[in-house]
Coordinates of C-alpha atoms and ligand atoms in Angstrom, one line a residue:
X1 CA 47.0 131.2 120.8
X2 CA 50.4 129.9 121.3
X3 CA 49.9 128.2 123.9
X4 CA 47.1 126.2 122.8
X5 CA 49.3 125.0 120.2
X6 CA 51.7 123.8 122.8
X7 CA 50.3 122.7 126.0
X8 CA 53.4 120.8 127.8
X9 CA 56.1 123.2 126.6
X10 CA 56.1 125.1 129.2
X11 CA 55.4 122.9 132.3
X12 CA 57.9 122.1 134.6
X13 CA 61.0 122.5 131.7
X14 CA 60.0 119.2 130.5
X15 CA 62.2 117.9 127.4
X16 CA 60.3 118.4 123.9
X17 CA 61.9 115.3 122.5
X18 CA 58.5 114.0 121.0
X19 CA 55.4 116.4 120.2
X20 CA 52.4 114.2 120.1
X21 CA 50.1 114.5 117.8
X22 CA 47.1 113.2 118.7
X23 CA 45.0 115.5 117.1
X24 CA 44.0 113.9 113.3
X25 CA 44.5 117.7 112.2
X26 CA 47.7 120.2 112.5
X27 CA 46.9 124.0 112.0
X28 CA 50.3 126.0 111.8
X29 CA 49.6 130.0 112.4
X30 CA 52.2 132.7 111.1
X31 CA 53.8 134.3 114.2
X32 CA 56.0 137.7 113.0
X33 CA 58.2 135.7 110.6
X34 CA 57.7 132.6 111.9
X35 CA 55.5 129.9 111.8
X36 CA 54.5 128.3 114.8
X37 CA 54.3 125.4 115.1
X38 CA 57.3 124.8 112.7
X39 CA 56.9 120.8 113.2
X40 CA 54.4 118.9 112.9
X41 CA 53.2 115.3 112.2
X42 CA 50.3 113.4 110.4
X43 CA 49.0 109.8 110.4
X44 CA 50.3 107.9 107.5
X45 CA 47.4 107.6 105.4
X46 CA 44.8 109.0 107.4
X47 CA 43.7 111.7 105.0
X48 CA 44.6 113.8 107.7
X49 CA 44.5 118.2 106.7
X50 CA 47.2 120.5 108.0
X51 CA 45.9 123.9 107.7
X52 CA 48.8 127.1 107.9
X53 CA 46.9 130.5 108.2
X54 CA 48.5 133.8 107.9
X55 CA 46.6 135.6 110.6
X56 CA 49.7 137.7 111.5
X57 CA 51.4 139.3 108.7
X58 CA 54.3 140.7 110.4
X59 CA 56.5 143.0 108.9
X60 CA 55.6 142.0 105.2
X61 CA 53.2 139.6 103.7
X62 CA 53.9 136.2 104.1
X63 CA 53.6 133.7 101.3
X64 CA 53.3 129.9 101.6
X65 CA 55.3 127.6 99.3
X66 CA 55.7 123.8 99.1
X67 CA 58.9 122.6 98.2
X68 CA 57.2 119.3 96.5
X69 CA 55.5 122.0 94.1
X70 CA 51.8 121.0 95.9
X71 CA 49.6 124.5 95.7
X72 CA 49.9 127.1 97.9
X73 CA 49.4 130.8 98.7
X74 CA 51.0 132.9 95.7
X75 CA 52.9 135.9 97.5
X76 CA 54.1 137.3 94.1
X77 CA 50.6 139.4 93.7
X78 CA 51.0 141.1 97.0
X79 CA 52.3 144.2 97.4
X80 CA 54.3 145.2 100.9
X81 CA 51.0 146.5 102.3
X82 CA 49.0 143.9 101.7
X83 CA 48.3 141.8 105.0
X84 CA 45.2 140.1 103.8
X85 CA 44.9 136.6 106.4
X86 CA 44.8 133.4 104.0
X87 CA 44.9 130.3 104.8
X88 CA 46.1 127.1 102.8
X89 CA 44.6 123.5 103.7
X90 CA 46.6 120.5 102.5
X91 CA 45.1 117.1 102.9
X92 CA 47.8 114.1 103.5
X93 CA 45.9 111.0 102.2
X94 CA 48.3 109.5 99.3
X95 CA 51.2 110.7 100.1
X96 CA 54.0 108.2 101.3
X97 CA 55.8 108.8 104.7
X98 CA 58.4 111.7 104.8
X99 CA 58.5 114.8 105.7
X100 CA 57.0 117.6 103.7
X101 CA 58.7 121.3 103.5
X102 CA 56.6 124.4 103.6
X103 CA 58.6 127.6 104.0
X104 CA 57.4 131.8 102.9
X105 CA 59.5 132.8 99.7
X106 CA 59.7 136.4 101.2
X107 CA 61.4 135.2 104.6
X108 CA 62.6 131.2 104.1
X109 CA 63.5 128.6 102.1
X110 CA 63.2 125.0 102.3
X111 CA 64.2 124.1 105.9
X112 CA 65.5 128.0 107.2
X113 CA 64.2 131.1 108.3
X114 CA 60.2 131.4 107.9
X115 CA 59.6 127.5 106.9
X116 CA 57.7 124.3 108.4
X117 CA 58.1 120.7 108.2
X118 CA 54.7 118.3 108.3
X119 CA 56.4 114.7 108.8
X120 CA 53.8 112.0 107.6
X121 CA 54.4 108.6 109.5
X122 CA 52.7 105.9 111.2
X123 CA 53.2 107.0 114.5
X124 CA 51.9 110.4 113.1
X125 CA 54.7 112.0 115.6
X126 CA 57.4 114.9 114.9
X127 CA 60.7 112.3 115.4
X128 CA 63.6 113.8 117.7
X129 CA 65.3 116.3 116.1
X130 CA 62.5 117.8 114.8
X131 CA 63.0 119.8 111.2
X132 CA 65.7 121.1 111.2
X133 CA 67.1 121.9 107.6
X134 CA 69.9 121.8 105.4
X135 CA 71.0 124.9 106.5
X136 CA 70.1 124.4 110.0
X137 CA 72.0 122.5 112.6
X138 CA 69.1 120.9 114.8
X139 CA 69.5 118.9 118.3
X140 CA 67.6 117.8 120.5
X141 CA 68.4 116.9 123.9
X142 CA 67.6 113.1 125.5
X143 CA 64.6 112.5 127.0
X144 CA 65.0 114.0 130.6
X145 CA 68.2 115.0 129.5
X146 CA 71.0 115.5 131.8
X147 CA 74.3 116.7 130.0
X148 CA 77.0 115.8 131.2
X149 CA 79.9 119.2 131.0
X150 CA 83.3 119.5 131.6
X151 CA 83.3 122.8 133.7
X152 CA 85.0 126.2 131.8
X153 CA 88.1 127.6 133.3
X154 CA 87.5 129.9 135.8
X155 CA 87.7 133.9 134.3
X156 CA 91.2 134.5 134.3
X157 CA 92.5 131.4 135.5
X158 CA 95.4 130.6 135.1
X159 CA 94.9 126.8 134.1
X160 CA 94.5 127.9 130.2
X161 CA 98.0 127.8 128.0
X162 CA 96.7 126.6 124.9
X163 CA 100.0 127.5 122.9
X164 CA 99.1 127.3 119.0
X165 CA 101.9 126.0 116.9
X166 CA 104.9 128.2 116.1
X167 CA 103.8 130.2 112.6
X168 CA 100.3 129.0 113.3
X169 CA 97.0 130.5 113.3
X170 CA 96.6 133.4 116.4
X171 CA 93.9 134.9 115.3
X172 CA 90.5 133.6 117.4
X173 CA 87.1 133.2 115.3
X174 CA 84.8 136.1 115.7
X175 CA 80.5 135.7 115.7
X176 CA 79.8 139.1 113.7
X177 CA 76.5 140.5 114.4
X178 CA 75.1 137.5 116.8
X179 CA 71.2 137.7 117.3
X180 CA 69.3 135.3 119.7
X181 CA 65.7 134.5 119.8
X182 CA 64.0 132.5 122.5
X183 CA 60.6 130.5 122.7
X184 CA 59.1 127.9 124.7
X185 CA 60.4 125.5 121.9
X186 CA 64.3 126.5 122.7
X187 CA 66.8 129.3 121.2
X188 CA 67.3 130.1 117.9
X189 CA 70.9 131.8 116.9
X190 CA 71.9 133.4 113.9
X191 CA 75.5 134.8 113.6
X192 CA 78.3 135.3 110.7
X193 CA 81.3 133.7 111.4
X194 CA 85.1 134.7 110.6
X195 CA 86.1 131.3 110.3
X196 CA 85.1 127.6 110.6
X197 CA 84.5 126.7 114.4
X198 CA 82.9 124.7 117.2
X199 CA 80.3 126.9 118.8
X200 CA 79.0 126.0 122.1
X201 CA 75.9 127.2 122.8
X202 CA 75.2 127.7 126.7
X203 CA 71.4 129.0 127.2
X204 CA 71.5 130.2 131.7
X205 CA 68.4 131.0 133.7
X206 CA 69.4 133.0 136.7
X207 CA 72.9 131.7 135.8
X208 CA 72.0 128.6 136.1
X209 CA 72.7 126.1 132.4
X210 CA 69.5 124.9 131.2
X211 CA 71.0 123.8 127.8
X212 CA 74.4 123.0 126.4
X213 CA 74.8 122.2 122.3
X214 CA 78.2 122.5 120.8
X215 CA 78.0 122.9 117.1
X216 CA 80.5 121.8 114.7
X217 CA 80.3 124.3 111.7
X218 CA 83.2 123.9 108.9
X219 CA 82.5 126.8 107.2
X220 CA 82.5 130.8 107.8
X221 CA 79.5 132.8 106.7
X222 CA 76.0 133.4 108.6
X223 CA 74.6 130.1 110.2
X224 CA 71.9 129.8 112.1
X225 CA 71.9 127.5 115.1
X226 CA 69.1 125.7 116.9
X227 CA 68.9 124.7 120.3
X228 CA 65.7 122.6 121.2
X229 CA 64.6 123.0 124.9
X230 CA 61.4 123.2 126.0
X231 CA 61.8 127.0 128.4
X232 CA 59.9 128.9 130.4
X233 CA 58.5 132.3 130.1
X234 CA 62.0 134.6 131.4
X235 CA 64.7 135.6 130.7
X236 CA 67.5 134.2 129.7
X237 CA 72.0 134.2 129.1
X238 CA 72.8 133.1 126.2
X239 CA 77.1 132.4 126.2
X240 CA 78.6 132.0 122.9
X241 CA 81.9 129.9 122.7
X242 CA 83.9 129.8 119.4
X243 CA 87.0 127.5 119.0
X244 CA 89.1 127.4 115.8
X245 CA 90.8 124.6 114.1
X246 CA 94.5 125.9 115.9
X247 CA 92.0 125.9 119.7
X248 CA 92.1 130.2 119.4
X249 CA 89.1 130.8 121.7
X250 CA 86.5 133.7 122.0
X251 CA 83.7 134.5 123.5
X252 CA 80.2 136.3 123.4
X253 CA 77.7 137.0 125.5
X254 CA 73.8 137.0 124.5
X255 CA 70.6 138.0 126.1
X256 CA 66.6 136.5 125.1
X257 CA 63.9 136.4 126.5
X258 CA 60.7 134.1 126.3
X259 CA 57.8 135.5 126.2
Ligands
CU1 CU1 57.1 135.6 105.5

């Protein structure tokens, strides 16, 4: 069902910059605690309908709220067995060009975890960068993008002396309890960091890079971090680089998979 949704994701790695959206109407489906599509785009004034339909309840039941207060699916009434399918049609006819947050109280909020973003706009196209969120750090890579890297030290090498300062900071940020999750649409991270730090985000297929994205994050706490990439079905390594403020380095090594 999936893959209906998303025809070109998975054909010849090509970059997602753009998801067209040809057809007048969207349908989102829940996925586990997801919802899949998370992005997608309307006409401007084409009274176009985006229908979201719980047809997988996952581990709990999924409610669906809009953060503009527009009706949805009330999750308060159902208890923790209840996986009853709904489904919630919203018609965009008068509403002015934005973007429009839909997210399940149980799992999300506006713009993280289990939540959707319908963009309305004359193109009637998801721009680059996608959703994202204010909790969310979102890229996406250039069209037919090539990134350009500046290759690690070798393990062990002996061409890294960073020195901190005298008194300074020794103590190198840590990614407590780092969990990756990979689709066709790219890999989704969600760590808790010691500190403030750049995190460089390599995704590898049969070691080779597919993606890079190096994340400035300036506070500690859980983050979640998006890399957009259109990916195969396999599996994937997923290297974590952390860099604190004084340049104290670590590292951390993930695995996903795409099913
Ligand atoms: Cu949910």
């Amino acid at each position: 069902m999936r893959r209906l949704l998303l025809p070109a994701a998975g054909l010849a790695g090509l970059a997602l910059a753009v998801v067209p959206a040809l057809a007048a109407d969207q349908t989102v489906h829940t996925n586990g605690n997801r919802f899949t599509p998370e992005d997608v785009a309307v006409v401007l004034g084409a009274g176009n309908k985006v229908t979201i339909t719980n047809d997988n309840g996952g581990i709990a039941p999924h409610d669906l709220r809009w953060q503009d207060g527009a009706p949805g699916e009330p999750g308060a009434t159902k208890s923790m067995a209840d996986q009853t399918p709904w489904s919630v049609q919203r018609t965009f006819d008068t509403e002015p060009e934005g973007r429009y947050e839909f997210y399940c109280s149980v799992h999300g909020d506006p713009g993280s975890g289990m939540h959707g973003t319908v963009f309305v706009n004359q193109a009637g196209t998801v721009p680059s960068g996608g959703g994202g969120g204010t909790t969310t750090t979102s890229t996406t890579p250039p069209p037919g993008g090539t990134t350009t890297e500046t290759t690690p030290p070798p393990p062990g090498g002996t061409t890294t002396s960073t020195t901190p300062p005298p008194g300074g900071d020794t103590t190198p940020p840590s990614a407590g309890n780092p969990r990756a999750r990979a689709t066709r649409r790219g890999v989704r991270l969600v760590l808790t960091l010691s500190e403030p730090a750049d995190v460089t985000v390599r995704v590898l297929r049969r070691g080779r890079r597919v993606a890079r994205r190096t994340f400035d994050v300036n506070r500690s706490g859980r983050v979640v971090l998006r890399v957009r990439r259109a990916l195969r079905r396999g599996r994937y390594g997923i290297r974590l680089t952390l860099v604190d403020a004084a340049g104290n380095r670590a590292t951390k090594r993930l695995r996903a998979r795409v099913r």
